Coordinates of C-alpha atoms (C1' of nucleotides) in Angstrom, one line a residue:
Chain A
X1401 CA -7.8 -2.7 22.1
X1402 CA -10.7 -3.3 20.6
X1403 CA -10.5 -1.6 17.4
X1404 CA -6.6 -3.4 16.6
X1405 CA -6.8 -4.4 12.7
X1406 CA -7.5 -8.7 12.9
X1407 CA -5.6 -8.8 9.8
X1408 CA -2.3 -7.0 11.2
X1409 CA 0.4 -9.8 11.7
X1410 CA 2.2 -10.0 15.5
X1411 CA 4.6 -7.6 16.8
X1412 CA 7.3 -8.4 17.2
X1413 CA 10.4 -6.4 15.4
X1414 CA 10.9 -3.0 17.2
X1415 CA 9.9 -1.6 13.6
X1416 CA 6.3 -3.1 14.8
X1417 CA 6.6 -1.4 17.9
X1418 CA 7.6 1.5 16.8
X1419 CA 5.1 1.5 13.7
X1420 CA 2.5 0.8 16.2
X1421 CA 3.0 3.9 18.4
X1422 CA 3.5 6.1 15.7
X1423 CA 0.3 4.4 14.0
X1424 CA -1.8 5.9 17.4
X1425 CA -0.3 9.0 17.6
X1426 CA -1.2 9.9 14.3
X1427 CA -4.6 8.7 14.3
X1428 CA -5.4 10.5 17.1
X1429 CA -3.6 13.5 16.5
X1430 CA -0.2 13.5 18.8
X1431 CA 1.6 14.2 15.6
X1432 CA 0.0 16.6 13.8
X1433 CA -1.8 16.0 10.8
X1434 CA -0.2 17.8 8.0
X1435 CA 3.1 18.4 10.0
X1436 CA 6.8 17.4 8.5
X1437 CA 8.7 14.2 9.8
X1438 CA 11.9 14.7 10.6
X1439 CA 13.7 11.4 10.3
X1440 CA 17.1 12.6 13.3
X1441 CA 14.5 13.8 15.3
X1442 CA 12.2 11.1 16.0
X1443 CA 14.6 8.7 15.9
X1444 CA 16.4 10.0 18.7
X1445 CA 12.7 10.7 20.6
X1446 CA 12.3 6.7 20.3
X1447 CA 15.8 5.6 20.3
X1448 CA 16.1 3.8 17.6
X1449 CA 18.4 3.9 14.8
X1450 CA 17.3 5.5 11.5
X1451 CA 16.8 2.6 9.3
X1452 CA 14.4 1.3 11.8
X1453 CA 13.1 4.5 12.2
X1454 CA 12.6 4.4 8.0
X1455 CA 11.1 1.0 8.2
X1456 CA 8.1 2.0 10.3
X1457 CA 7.9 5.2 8.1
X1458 CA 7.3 2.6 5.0
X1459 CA 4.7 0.7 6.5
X1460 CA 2.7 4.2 7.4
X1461 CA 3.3 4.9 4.3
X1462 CA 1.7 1.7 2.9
X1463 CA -1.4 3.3 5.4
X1464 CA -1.7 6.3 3.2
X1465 CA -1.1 8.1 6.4
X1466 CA 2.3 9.6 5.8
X1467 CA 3.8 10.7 1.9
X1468 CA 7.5 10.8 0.8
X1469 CA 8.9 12.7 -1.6
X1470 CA 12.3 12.2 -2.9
X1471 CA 15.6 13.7 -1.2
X1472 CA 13.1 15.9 0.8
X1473 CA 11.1 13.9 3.5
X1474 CA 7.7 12.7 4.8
X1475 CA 4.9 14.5 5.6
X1476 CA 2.0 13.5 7.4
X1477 CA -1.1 13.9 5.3
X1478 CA -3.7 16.3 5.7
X1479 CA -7.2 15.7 7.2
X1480 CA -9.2 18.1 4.4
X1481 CA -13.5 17.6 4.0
X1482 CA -12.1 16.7 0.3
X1483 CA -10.0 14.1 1.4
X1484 CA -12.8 12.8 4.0
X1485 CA -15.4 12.8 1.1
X1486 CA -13.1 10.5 -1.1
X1487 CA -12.6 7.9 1.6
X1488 CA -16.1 7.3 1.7
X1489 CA -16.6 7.2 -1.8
X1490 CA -14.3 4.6 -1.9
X1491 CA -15.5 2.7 1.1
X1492 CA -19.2 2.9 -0.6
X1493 CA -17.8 1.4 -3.3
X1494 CA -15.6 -1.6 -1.7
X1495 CA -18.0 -2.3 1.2
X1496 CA -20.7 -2.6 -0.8
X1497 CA -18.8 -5.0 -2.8
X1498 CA -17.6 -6.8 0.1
X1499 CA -21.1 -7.1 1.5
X1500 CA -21.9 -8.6 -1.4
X1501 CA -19.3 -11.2 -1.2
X1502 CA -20.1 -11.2 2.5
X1503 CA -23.9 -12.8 1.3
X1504 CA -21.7 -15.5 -0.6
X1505 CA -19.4 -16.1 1.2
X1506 CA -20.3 -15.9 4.8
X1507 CA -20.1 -19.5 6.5
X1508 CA -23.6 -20.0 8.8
X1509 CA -21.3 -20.1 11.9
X1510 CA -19.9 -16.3 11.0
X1511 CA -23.5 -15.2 10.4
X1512 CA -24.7 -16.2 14.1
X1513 CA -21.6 -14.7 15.5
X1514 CA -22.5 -11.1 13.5
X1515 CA -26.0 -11.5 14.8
X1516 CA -25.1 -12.4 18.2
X1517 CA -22.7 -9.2 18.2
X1518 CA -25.3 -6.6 17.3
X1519 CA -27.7 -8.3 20.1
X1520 CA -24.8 -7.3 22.4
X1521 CA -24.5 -3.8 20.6
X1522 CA -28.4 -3.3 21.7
X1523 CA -27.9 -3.6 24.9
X1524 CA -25.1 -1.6 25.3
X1525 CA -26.7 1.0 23.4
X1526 CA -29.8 0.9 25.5
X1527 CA -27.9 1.0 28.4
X1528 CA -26.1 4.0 27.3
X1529 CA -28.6 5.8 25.1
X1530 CA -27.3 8.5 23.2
X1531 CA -23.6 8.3 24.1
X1532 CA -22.0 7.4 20.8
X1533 CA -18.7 6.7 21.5
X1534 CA -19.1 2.8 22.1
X1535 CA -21.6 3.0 19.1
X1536 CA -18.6 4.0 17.3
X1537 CA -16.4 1.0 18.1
X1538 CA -19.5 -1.2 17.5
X1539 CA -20.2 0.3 14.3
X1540 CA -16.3 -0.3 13.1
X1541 CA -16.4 -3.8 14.6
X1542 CA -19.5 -4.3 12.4
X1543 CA -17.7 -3.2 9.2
X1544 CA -14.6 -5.4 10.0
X1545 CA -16.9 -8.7 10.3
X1546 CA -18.6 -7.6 7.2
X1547 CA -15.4 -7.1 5.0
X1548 CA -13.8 -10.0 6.7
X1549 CA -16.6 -12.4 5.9
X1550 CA -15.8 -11.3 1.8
X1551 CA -13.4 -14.4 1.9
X1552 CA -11.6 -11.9 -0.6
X1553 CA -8.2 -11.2 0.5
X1554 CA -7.8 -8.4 -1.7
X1555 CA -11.0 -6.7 -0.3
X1556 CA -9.6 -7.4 3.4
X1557 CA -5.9 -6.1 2.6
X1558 CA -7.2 -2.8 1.6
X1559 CA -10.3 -2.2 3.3
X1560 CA -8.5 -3.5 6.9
X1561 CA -4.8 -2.9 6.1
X1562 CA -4.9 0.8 4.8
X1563 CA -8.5 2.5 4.6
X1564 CA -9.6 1.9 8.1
X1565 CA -6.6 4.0 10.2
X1566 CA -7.5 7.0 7.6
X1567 CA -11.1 6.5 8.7
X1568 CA -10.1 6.7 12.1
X1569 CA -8.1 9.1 11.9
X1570 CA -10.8 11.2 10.6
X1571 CA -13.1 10.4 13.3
X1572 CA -10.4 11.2 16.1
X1573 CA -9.6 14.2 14.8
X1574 CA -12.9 16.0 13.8
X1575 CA -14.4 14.6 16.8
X1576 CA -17.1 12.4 14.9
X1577 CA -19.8 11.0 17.0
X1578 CA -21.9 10.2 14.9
X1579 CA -25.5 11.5 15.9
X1580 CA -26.9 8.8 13.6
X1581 CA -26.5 6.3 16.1
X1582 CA -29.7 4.1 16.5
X1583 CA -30.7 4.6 12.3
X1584 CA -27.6 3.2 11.9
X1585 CA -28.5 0.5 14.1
X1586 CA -31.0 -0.5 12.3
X1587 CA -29.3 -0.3 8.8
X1588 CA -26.9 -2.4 10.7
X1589 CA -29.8 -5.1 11.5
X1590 CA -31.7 -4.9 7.4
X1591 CA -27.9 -5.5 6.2
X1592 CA -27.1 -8.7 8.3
X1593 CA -30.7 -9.8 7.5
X1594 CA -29.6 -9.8 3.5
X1595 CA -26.9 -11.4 4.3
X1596 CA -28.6 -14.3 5.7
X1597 CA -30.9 -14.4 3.0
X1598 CA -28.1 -15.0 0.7
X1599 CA -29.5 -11.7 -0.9
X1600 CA -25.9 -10.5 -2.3
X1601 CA -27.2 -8.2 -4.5
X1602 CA -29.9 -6.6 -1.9
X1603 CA -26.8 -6.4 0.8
X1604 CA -24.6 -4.5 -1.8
X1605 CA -27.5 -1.9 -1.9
X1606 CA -28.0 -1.7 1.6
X1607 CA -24.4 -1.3 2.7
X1608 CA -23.7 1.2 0.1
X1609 CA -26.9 3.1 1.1
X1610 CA -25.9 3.5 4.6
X1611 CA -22.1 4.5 4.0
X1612 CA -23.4 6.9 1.8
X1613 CA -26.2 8.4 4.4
X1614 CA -23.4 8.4 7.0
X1615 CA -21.4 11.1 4.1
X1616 CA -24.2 13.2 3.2
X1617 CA -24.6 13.6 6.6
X1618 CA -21.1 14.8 7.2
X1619 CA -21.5 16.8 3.9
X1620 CA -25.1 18.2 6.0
X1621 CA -22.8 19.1 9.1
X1622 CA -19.7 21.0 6.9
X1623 CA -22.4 23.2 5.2
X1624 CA -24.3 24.1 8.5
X1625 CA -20.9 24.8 9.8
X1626 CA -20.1 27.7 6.9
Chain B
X976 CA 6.4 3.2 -22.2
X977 CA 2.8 3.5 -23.0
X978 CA 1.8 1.3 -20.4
X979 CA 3.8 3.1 -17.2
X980 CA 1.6 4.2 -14.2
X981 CA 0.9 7.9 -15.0
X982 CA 1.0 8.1 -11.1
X983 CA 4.4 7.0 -10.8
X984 CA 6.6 10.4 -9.5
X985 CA 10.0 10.7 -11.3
X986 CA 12.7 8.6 -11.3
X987 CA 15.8 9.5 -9.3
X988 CA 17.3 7.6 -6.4
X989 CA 18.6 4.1 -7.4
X990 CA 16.3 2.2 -4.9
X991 CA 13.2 3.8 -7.6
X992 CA 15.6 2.6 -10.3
X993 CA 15.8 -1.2 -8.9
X994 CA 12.1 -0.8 -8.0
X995 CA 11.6 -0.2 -11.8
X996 CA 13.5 -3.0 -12.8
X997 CA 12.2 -5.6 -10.3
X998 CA 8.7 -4.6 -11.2
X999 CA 8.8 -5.3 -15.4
X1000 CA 11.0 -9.0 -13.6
X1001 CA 8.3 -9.8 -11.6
X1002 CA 5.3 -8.6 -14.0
X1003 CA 7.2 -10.3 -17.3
X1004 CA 7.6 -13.9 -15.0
X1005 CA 11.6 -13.2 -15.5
X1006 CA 11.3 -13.2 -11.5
X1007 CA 8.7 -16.3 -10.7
X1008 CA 5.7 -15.9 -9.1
X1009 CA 5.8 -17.5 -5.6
X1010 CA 9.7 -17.6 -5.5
X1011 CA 11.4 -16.5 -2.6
X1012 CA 13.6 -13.6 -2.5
X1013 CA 17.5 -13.7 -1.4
X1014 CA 18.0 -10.0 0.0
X1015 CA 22.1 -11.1 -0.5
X1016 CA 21.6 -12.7 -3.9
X1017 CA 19.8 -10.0 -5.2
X1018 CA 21.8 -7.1 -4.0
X1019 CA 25.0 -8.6 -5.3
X1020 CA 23.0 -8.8 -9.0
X1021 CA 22.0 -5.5 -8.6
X1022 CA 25.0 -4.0 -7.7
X1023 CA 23.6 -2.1 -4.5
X1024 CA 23.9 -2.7 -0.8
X1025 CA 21.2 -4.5 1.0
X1026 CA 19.8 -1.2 2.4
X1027 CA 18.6 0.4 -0.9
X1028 CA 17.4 -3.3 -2.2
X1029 CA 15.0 -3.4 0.8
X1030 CA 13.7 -0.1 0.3
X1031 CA 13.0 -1.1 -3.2
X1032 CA 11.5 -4.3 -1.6
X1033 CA 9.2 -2.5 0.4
X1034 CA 7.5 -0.3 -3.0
X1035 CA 7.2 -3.8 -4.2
X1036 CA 5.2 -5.0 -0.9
X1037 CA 3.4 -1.1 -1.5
X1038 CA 1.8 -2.7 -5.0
X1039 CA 1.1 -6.2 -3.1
X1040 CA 3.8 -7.9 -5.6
X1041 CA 5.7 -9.7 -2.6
X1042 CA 5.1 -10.2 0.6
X1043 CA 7.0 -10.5 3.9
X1044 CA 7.4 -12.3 7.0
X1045 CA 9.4 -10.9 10.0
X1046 CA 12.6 -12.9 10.2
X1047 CA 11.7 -15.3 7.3
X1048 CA 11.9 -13.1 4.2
X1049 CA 10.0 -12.4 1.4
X1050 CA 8.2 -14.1 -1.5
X1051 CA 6.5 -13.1 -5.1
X1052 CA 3.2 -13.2 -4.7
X1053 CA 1.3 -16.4 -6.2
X1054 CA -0.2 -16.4 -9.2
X1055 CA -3.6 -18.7 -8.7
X1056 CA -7.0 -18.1 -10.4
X1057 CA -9.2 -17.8 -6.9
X1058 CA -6.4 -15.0 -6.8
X1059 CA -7.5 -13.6 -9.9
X1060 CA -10.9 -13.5 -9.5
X1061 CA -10.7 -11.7 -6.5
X1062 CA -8.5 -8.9 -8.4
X1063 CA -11.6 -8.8 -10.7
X1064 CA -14.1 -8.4 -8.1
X1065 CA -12.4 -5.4 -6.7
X1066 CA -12.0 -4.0 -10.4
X1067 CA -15.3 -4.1 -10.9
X1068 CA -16.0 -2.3 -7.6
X1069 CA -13.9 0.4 -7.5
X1070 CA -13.2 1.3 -11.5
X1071 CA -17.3 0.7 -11.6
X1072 CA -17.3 3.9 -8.7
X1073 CA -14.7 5.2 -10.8
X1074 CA -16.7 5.4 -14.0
X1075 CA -19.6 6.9 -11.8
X1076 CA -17.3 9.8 -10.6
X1077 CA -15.6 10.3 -14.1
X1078 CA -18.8 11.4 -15.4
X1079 CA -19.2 13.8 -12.8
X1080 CA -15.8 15.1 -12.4
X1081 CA -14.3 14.8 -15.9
X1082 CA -13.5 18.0 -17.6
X1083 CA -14.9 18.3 -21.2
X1084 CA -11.5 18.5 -22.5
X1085 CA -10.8 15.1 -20.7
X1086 CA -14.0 13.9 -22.4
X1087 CA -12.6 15.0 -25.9
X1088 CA -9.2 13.5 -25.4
X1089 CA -11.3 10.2 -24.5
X1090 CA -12.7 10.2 -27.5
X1091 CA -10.0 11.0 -30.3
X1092 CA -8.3 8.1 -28.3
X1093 CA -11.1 5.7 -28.9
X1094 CA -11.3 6.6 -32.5
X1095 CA -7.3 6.0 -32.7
X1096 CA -7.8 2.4 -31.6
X1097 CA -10.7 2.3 -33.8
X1098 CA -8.0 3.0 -36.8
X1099 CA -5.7 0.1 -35.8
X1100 CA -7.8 -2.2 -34.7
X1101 CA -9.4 -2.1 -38.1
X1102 CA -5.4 -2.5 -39.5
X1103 CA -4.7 -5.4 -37.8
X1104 CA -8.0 -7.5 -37.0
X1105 CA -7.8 -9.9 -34.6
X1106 CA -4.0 -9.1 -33.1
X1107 CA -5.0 -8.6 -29.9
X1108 CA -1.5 -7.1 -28.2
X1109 CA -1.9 -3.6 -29.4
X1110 CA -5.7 -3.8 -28.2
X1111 CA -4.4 -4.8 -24.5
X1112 CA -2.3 -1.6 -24.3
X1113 CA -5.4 0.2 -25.2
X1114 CA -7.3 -1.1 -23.1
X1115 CA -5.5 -0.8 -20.5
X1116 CA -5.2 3.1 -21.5
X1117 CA -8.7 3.3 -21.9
X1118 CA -9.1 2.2 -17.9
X1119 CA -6.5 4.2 -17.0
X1120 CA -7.8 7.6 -18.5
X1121 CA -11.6 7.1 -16.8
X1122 CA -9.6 6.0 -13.0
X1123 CA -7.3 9.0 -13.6
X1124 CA -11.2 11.1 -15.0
X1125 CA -12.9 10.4 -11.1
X1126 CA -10.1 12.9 -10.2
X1127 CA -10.7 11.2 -6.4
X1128 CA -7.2 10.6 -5.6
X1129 CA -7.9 7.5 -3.7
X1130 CA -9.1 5.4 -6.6
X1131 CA -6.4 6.6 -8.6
X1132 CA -3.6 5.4 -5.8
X1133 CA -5.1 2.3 -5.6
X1134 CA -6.3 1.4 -9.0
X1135 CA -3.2 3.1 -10.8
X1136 CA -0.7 2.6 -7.9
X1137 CA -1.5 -0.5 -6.8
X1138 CA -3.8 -2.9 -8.3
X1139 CA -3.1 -2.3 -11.8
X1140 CA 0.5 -4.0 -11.7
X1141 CA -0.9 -7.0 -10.0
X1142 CA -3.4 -6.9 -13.3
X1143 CA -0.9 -6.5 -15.9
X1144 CA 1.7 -9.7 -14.0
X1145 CA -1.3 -11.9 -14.4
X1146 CA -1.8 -10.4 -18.1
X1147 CA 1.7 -11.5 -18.7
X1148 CA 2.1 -14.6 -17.4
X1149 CA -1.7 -16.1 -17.8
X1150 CA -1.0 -15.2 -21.6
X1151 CA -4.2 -13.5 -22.3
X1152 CA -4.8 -12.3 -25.2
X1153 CA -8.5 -11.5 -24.6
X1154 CA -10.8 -12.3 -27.6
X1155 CA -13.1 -9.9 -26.4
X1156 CA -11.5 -7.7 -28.4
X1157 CA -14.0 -6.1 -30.6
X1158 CA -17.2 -6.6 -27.9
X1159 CA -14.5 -4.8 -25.5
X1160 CA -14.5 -1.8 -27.9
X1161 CA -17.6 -1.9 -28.3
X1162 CA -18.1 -1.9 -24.3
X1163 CA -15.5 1.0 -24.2
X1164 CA -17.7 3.5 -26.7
X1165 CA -20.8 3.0 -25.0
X1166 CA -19.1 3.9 -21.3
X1167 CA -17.6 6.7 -23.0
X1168 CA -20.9 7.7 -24.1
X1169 CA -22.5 7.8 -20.5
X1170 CA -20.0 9.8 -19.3
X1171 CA -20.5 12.7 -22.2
X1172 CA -23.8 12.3 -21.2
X1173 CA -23.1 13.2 -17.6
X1174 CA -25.2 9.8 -16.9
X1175 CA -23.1 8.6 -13.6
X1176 CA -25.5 6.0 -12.6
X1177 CA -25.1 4.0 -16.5
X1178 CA -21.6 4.6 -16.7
X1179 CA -21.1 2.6 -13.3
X1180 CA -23.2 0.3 -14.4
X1181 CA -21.8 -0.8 -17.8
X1182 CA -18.6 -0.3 -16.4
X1183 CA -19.0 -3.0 -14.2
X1184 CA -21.0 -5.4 -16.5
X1185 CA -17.9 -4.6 -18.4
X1186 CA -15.3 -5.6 -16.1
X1187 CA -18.0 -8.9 -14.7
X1188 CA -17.9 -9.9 -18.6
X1189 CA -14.5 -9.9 -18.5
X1190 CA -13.8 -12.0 -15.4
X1191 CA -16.8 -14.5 -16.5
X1192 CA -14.9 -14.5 -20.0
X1193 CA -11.9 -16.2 -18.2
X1194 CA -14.4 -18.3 -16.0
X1195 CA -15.3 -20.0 -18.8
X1196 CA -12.1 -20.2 -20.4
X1197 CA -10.6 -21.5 -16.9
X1198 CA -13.4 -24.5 -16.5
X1199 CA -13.1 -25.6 -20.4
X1200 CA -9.1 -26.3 -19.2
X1201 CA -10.3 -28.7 -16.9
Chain C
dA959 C1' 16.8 48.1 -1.8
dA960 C1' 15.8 44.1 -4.5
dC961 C1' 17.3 40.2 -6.9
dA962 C1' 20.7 36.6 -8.1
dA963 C1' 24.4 33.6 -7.3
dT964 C1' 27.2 31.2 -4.1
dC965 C1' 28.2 28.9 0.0
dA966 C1' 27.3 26.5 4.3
dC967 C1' 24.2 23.6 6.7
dA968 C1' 20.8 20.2 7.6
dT969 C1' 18.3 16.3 5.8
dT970 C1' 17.9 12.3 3.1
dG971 C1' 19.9 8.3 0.4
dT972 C1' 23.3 4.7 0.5
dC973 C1' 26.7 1.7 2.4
dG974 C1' 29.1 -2.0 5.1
dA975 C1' 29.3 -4.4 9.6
dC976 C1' 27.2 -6.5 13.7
dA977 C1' 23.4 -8.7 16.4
dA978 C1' 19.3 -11.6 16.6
dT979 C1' 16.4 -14.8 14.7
dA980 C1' 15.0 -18.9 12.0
dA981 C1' 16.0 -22.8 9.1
dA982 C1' 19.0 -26.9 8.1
dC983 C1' 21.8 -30.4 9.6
dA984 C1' 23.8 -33.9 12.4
dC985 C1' 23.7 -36.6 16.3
dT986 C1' 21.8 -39.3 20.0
dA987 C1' 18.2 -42.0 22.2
dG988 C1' 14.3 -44.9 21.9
Chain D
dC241 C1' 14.7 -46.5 11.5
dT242 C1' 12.4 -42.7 13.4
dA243 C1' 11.8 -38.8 16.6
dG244 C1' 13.6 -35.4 19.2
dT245 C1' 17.3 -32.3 20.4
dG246 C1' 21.4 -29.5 20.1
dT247 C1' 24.5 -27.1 17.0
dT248 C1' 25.7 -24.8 12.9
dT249 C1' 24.8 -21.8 9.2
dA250 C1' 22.5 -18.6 6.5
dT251 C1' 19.2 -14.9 6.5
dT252 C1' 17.0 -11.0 8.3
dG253 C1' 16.9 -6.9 11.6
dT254 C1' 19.5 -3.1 13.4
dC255 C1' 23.1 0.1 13.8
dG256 C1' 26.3 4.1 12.9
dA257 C1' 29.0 6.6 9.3
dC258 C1' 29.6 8.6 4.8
dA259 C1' 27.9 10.6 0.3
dA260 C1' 24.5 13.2 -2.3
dT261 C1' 20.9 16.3 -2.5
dG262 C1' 17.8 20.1 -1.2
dT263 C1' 17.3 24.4 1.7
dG264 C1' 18.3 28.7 3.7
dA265 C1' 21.3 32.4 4.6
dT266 C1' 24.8 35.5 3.1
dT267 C1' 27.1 38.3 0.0
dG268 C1' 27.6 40.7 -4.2
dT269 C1' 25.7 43.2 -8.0
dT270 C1' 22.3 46.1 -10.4

DNA sequence: AACAATCACATTGTCGACAATAAACACTAG
DNA sequence: CTAGTGTTTATTGTCGACAATGTGATTGTT
């Protein structure tokens, strides 16, 4: 699928597989958020020894997505507005700072290829004006070509490797469609623009300005709700 | 000792023990950067079976120490200067955010404990001018207390959890004994300042001129070498 | 009846052995 | 002498069983 992290290595130990399923399930809710992991249990369900079982339990656990306590078990973590807000404090902080790199960074070649991508995201969203949910997998695909083109593998491992299956995670299971769809598009356009101009400090700015637009509106939408 | 991650939970299966051990190894150099790791050799040294070595392997991979390849094995992490450049980047993006939320979130009796500790390195760094070791540990204390201040428990698992141990490894084995020492302290009252002051906009932002004076500091010292 | 201590059970941590994969070596052909 | 291939060997991935710890129920006491 579309949204697979480009940074995840092949599968190809049943730990992977195994790993993987368990990734989607969680992200979108198949195994409750919050809910305890019971190590006999799911083994048996995917028959599969325990240490294997344990192996794909670490490498959620490198996801943030699942915590271990000592001689009591795993949990999966809880989706809390708290929780939600702290991601995207965080994000605002690393995107922005990968968009910055991004403006150094990028090679000439990437830059057409991000440009040529949200062409194809304006069509689609004409097309289908109003329905978010492609919206949504363009928006993440922007982000991943934006903390990819950082060059800075420490930016990508965390950013790609751990941050993004909370994020979706969040968006699966609060139902998410972001009614922001064409301003974002547009933050979307001003940010690659920076980036073109080499404007790393103007692309920091504008990155971190629409991550944080896209949580006060979520903060807007929790206090309506109370 | 003073140094050890505040985050860290309790020590009490062997695998944490190992974990413990392998980490001061790798951080001190006793284990080399870039070496590869015999799951055999090591378990026979330790004294444990292969099982509980690799789940102290995989706390390792957790803090980006080693890394793995399916059915090649795992190797200590490099230790290049593009590699610590890019740790610095990310420092001075997230501990920067940090710093912002510290001055929002920090309790006043955080703020006070700040403070005496500040004047205490005041006191011995006026004992013994110029010894910079003593000055590294409280430095390092000082970041530790504003991550641990945003009370976002994101930043703190990666700052803290994380990235701090890939910090102090090249510490150790770089040899730097910063000579920033007294414009650091000076760095570190002002910061401190902003966040009494509530100002979360300053305090991000001389946070991360801090942090970018650091990383040009070795810059400089890096291209002089050559 | 309420609380504490003890005991039984289930779950996690640890172990050693086997299977599968990759690297190293030797051998043959060009 | 080099390149390619087949075999051997060592390393990693996986498995099932045992030991240690935490949890819940049961029983005894106040």
């Amino acid at each position: 699928m579309a949204l697979d992290n480009p940074t995840t290595q092949a599968v190809v130990t049943t730990a992977d597989k195994v790993f993987d399923q368990m990734l989607h399930a969680i992200v979108e809710g198949t195994i409750k958020a919050g809910s305890k992991i019971s190590e006999p249990e799911l083994a048996k369900h995917y028959e599969i020894s325990r240490s294997t079982l344990r192996e794909a339990l670490n490498r959620l656990e490198k996801c943030h997505l699942i915590e271990r306590k000592a001689n009591v078990g795993s949990r999966v973590v809880e989706c809390s507005i708290a929780g939600l807000l702290e991601i995207y404090v965080v994000r605002e902080a690393l995107e922005g700072m990968a968009c910055r790199q991004a403006a150094i960074n990028m090679t000439d070649d990437e830059i057409i290829e991000m440009k040529s991508m949200l062409a194809q995201h304006a069509n689609s969203k004409a097309l289908r004006d109003g329905v978010s949910y492609y919206q949504e997998e363009g928006d993440l695909d922007f982000h991943y070509k934006v903390i990819l083109g950082s060059h800075n593998q420490q930016l990508i491992n965390i950013l790609c490797g751990q941050l993004y299956h909370l994020v979706r995670m969040y968006r699966c299971q609060f139902g998410m469609n972001s009614p922001r769809a064409t301003k974002a598009f547009d933050e979307h356009s001003r940010i690659i623009d920076a980036i073109a101009d080499r404007d790393g400090e103007l692309a920091e700015m504008l990155m971190r300005r629409h991550i944080a637009a896209s949580r006060k509106n979520i903060e807007n939408k929790i206090s309506q709700q109370l």
